[in-house]
């Protein structure tokens, strides 16, 4: 009576990547059956995946009426190469977002 056991499982990126799509969350469900009673026990867990941040650095002094060079740094944490990525710069005084295709 009263035993407790911990079971660990690893879910690789290759296993869950095809199911994530554009979402940033996973839903995991663990379920089991008690043999003696037939009772089903289950638990669900939602996991929000961490999205890497962009780092913006101003490379020169900001002067009214002049262009401002800005460095944008992003590190892809995935083993897959990104394709079709676009950055859009928005801000006060910018009439429309400026896309930068990577």
Backbone as a ProteinNet text record, in pm:
[ID]
protein_1_A
[PRIMARY]
XXXXXXXXXXXXXXXXXXXXXXXXXXXXXXXXXXXXXXXXXXXXXXXXXXXXXXXXXXXXXXXXXXXXXXXXXXXXXXXXXXXXXXXXXXXXXXXXXXXXXX
[TERTIARY]
82.6	0	87	31.9	91.3	223.8	249.3	375.5	361.6	474.1	477.7	591.9	567.3	670.8	671.7	790.3	805.5	850.5	781.9	816.6	851.7	965.6	1007.5	1000.2	954.4	948.2	1004.1	1068.4	1122.1	1047.8	1003.3	938.1	1035.1	1085	1183.5	1114.2	1191.4	1139.9	1083.6	1152.6	1108	969	935	803.7	691.7	716.5	607.5	605.7	714.1	721.9	610.2	576.8	472.1	333.8	316.6	185.6	169.4	278.2	272.5	220.6	268.9	225.2	263	169.9	195.9	168.2	125.9	92.4	218.7	210.9	325.6	294.3	213	176.4	157.6	177.8	152.6	53.9	-27.8	-118	-81.5	-40	-2.1	-106.9	-137.8	-232.6	-170.4	-176.8	-132.4	-257	-271.5	-388.6	-347.7	-421.1	-393.5	-518.7	-513.8	-627.1	-581.3	-659	-632.3	-689.5	-603.1	-646.3	-752.9	-734.6	-825.3	-966.6	-978.4	-1110.6	-1161.5	-1071.6	-1111.2	-1120.6	-1087.2	-1094.6	-989.7	-1032.6	-942.2	-897.4	-768.1	-713.8	-643.4	-659.5	-599	-562.9	-465.1	-421.7	-378	-414.8	-380	-291.8	-194	-102.3	-81.6	-99.3	-70.7	64.8	149.6	284.7	300.5	335.4	361.1	508.7	535.1	672.3	732.9	857.5	924.8	961.6	927	959.2	1083.6	1185.3	1306.8	1277.2	1351.5	1330.8	1419	1373.9	1456.1	1532.5	1656.5	1734.6	1756.9	1717.2	1734.9	1843.1	1937.2	2045.2	2058.8	2055.8	2076.5	2226	2267.5	2409.6	2470.9	2390.2	2439.6	2343.1	2384.4	2293.9	2166.8	2055.3	1927.7	1916.3	1912.1	1903.2	1780.1	1698.4	1576.2	1610.2	1535.2	1553.5	1659.6	1727.4	1831.3	1795.2	1847.2	1824.8	1894.1	1837.3	1895.7	1927.8	2055.5	2088.9	2059.3	1988.6	1949.8	1990.6	2048.4	2085.5	1977.2	1930	1830.2	1896	1892.1	1953.6	1845.3	1843.8	1750.4	1826.8	1814	1879.5	1773.9	1782.9	1691.2	1729.1	1640.6	1673	1642.7	1587.6	1543.9	1651.5	1649.5	1746.4	1712.1	1595.9	1555.6	1591.9	1628.4	1659.1	1529.6	1529.5	1412.2	1411.4	1293	1281.1	1156	1160.2	1044.6	1018.4	1120.9	1102.2	1102.3	1022.1	1014.7	1012.8	1093.9	1090.8	1018.9	937.2	868.9	904.3	948.7	983.9	868.6	821.1	714.7	759.4	705.5	739	676.8	687.9	634.6	703.2	625.4	680.5	700.6	684.4	694.1	551.8	522.7	385.4	330.2	416.1	369.8	483.8	451.1	557	652.3	781.4	881.7	925.6	890.3	930.3	1075.3	1141.3	1276.5	1273.3	1287.6	1277.3	1412.4	1409.6	1532.7	1539.2
-120.1	0	126.4	230.5	364.2	375.3	291.9	311.8	431	491.1	601.8	575.8	598.4	575.1	691.6	734.7	841.6	780.4	816.1	767.6	889	886.3	997.9	956.6	1049.3	1026	1150.3	1130.9	1242.7	1251.1	1370.7	1394.5	1478.6	1422.8	1493.5	1596.3	1693.2	1794.7	1729.7	1627.9	1560.2	1499.4	1457.1	1396.8	1500	1616.4	1712.7	1823.5	1845.6	1954.9	1951.3	1834.6	1833.3	1872.1	1871.3	1896.4	2035.5	2111.3	2243	2349.2	2349.9	2450.6	2589.7	2684.2	2822.7	2846.9	2746.1	2764.3	2757.3	2811.2	2810.4	2732.5	2627.1	2549.9	2402.2	2318.4	2175.5	2134.4	2037	1980.9	1834.1	1798.4	1660.8	1597.7	1471.1	1398.4	1266.7	1236.9	1107.5	1036.8	910.6	836.3	693.7	635.7	498.7	434.2	303.7	229.2	148.7	155.6	75.5	-64	-164.1	-299.2	-354.3	-334	-393	-335.6	-205.8	-142.5	-102.3	-99.9	-54.6	97.2	165.6	312.2	370.9	471.3	541.6	670.4	694.5	819.6	892.5	1025.2	1102.9	1241.9	1298.9	1434.9	1501.6	1629.3	1704.8	1822.2	1852.1	1962.6	2041.9	2171.4	2259.3	2324.2	2316.5	2371.4	2480.2	2598.8	2709.6	2706.5	2698.5	2693.8	2834	2841.7	2970.8	3016.2	3139.5	3197.9	3284.6	3262.5	3343.3	3492.2	3574.8	3718.9	3777.7	3890.9	3971.2	4071.3	4096.4	4198.7	4312.1	4433.3	4550.9	4639	4682.7	4769.5	4885.7	5006.1	5125.9	5137.9	5146.7	5145.3	5284.6	5387.3	5524.9	5615	5737.1	5829	5854	5865.8	5894.2	6045.4	6088.2	6230	6251.9	6350.2	6380.3	6409.8	6348.6	6372.1	6285.4	6201.1	6114.9	5967.2	5883.3	5739.9	5690.1	5584.5	5524.5	5379	5341.5	5199.2	5122.7	5011.8	4929.1	4785.1	4720.9	4580	4496.4	4393	4300.7	4163.5	4104.5	3973.8	3875.5	3759.6	3652.2	3521.9	3434.6	3305.1	3197	3121.2	3011.5	2894.2	2855.8	2746.4	2608.1	2603.7	2476.4	2414.8	2284.2	2218.5	2235.6	2292.8	2312.9	2454	2465.2	2595.4	2672.5	2800.7	2884.2	2928	2939.7	2990.9	3077.1	3175.9	3262.4	3355.3	3385.4	3473.2	3619.9	3700.6	3843.6	3919.5	4022.4	4114.6	4239.9	4299.1	4423.7	4526.3	4643.7	4751.4	4849.1	4875.8	4972.3	5070.4	5190.1	5288.7	5423.4	5514.5	5649.7	5714.2	5772.5	5839.4	5748.8	5619.4	5526.8	5503.9	5549.2	5547.1	5407.5	5312.9	5174.6	5082.4	4961	4868.2	4842.3	4842	4816	4670.3	4586.8	4445.7	4427.1	4331.7	4291.5	4140.5	4092	3948.1	3882.2	3769.9	3696.2	3568.4
0	0	0	-54.7	-59.1	-134	-232.3	-305.4	-401.4	-428.4	-524.7	-620.4	-747.4	-847.8	-945.9	-983.1	-1081.3	-1213	-1318.9	-1452	-1537.5	-1600.8	-1686.1	-1831.6	-1914.1	-2058	-2125.9	-2238.4	-2315.2	-2447.3	-2480.3	-2608.9	-2690.5	-2798.9	-2880.3	-2970.6	-3014.8	-3106.5	-3233.5	-3283	-3405	-3387.9	-3265.7	-3240.1	-3235.9	-3171.4	-3155.5	-3260.7	-3331.3	-3429.7	-3534.1	-3592.1	-3694.6	-3642	-3509.4	-3451.4	-3390.9	-3383.7	-3319.8	-3416.1	-3540	-3637.2	-3591.3	-3604.6	-3565.5	-3418.2	-3346.7	-3205.9	-3121.3	-3002.6	-2913.2	-2785.5	-2799.6	-2680.7	-2717.2	-2617.5	-2630.1	-2522.2	-2551.5	-2451	-2435.2	-2314.3	-2284.9	-2195.1	-2220.2	-2137.7	-2095.9	-1966.9	-1915.3	-1861.3	-1894.7	-1849.3	-1814.4	-1720.6	-1680.4	-1623.3	-1604.9	-1550.4	-1429.1	-1323.3	-1204.4	-1231.3	-1236.1	-1272.2	-1177.1	-1047.6	-949	-957.4	-985.2	-983	-1122.3	-1218.9	-1352.1	-1362.2	-1253.9	-1252.1	-1346.5	-1421.4	-1512.4	-1445.2	-1445.8	-1392	-1505.6	-1508.2	-1616.2	-1565.1	-1628.9	-1596.8	-1726.6	-1739.8	-1859.8	-1820.1	-1903.6	-1876.4	-2004.8	-1996.7	-2110.6	-2086.9	-2187.5	-2177.8	-2282	-2236	-2328.4	-2365.6	-2494.7	-2543.1	-2538.3	-2500.2	-2494.1	-2634.2	-2664.7	-2795	-2777.2	-2858.9	-2846.4	-2869.1	-2800.2	-2811.6	-2920.4	-2972.3	-3062.4	-2977.2	-3011.4	-2943.5	-3042.6	-3004.6	-3089.1	-3028.9	-3112.5	-3067.2	-3164.3	-3113.9	-3194.5	-3220	-3347.3	-3382.1	-3398.2	-3391.7	-3404.2	-3328.2	-3298.5	-3229	-3309.9	-3239.6	-3305	-3323.5	-3449.7	-3482.4	-3567.6	-3531.8	-3605.5	-3751.5	-3841.9	-3984.7	-4048.8	-3972.1	-4028.9	-4006.5	-4095.4	-4080.1	-3953.8	-3895.7	-3776.1	-3805.7	-3802.5	-3820.4	-3692	-3707.9	-3594.2	-3622.8	-3523.9	-3536.3	-3469.3	-3539.8	-3485.6	-3475.4	-3355.7	-3335	-3291.7	-3357.9	-3326.6	-3339	-3240.1	-3246.9	-3261.4	-3368.5	-3393.5	-3302	-3207.9	-3116.6	-3174.1	-3293.3	-3351.2	-3439.3	-3455.8	-3543.2	-3691.4	-3722.5	-3860.5	-3906.4	-4032.9	-4089.2	-4113.2	-4079.4	-4103.9	-4249.2	-4306.2	-4442.9	-4451.6	-4537.8	-4557.2	-4440.4	-4361	-4245.2	-4289	-4221.7	-4249.6	-4117.5	-4109.5	-3996	-4041.9	-3955	-3987.2	-3880.2	-3924.6	-3832.3	-3825.6	-3705.8	-3684.4	-3578.1	-3583.8	-3482	-3513.5	-3418.2	-3437.7	-3557.5	-3644.6	-3761.7	-3881.3	-3863.5	-3976.9	-4025.1	-4146.3	-4194.8	-4216.8	-4254.4	-4271.2	-4230.1	-4186.7	-4146.9	-4263.5	-4234.9	-4337.9	-4327.3	-4426.2	-4418.9	-4462.4	-4397.6	-4434.4	-4448.2	-4571.2	-4598.3	-4575.4	-4504	-4473.3	-4555
[MASK]
++++++++++++++++++++++++++++++++++++++++++++++++++++++++++++++++++++++++++++++++++++++++++++++++++++++

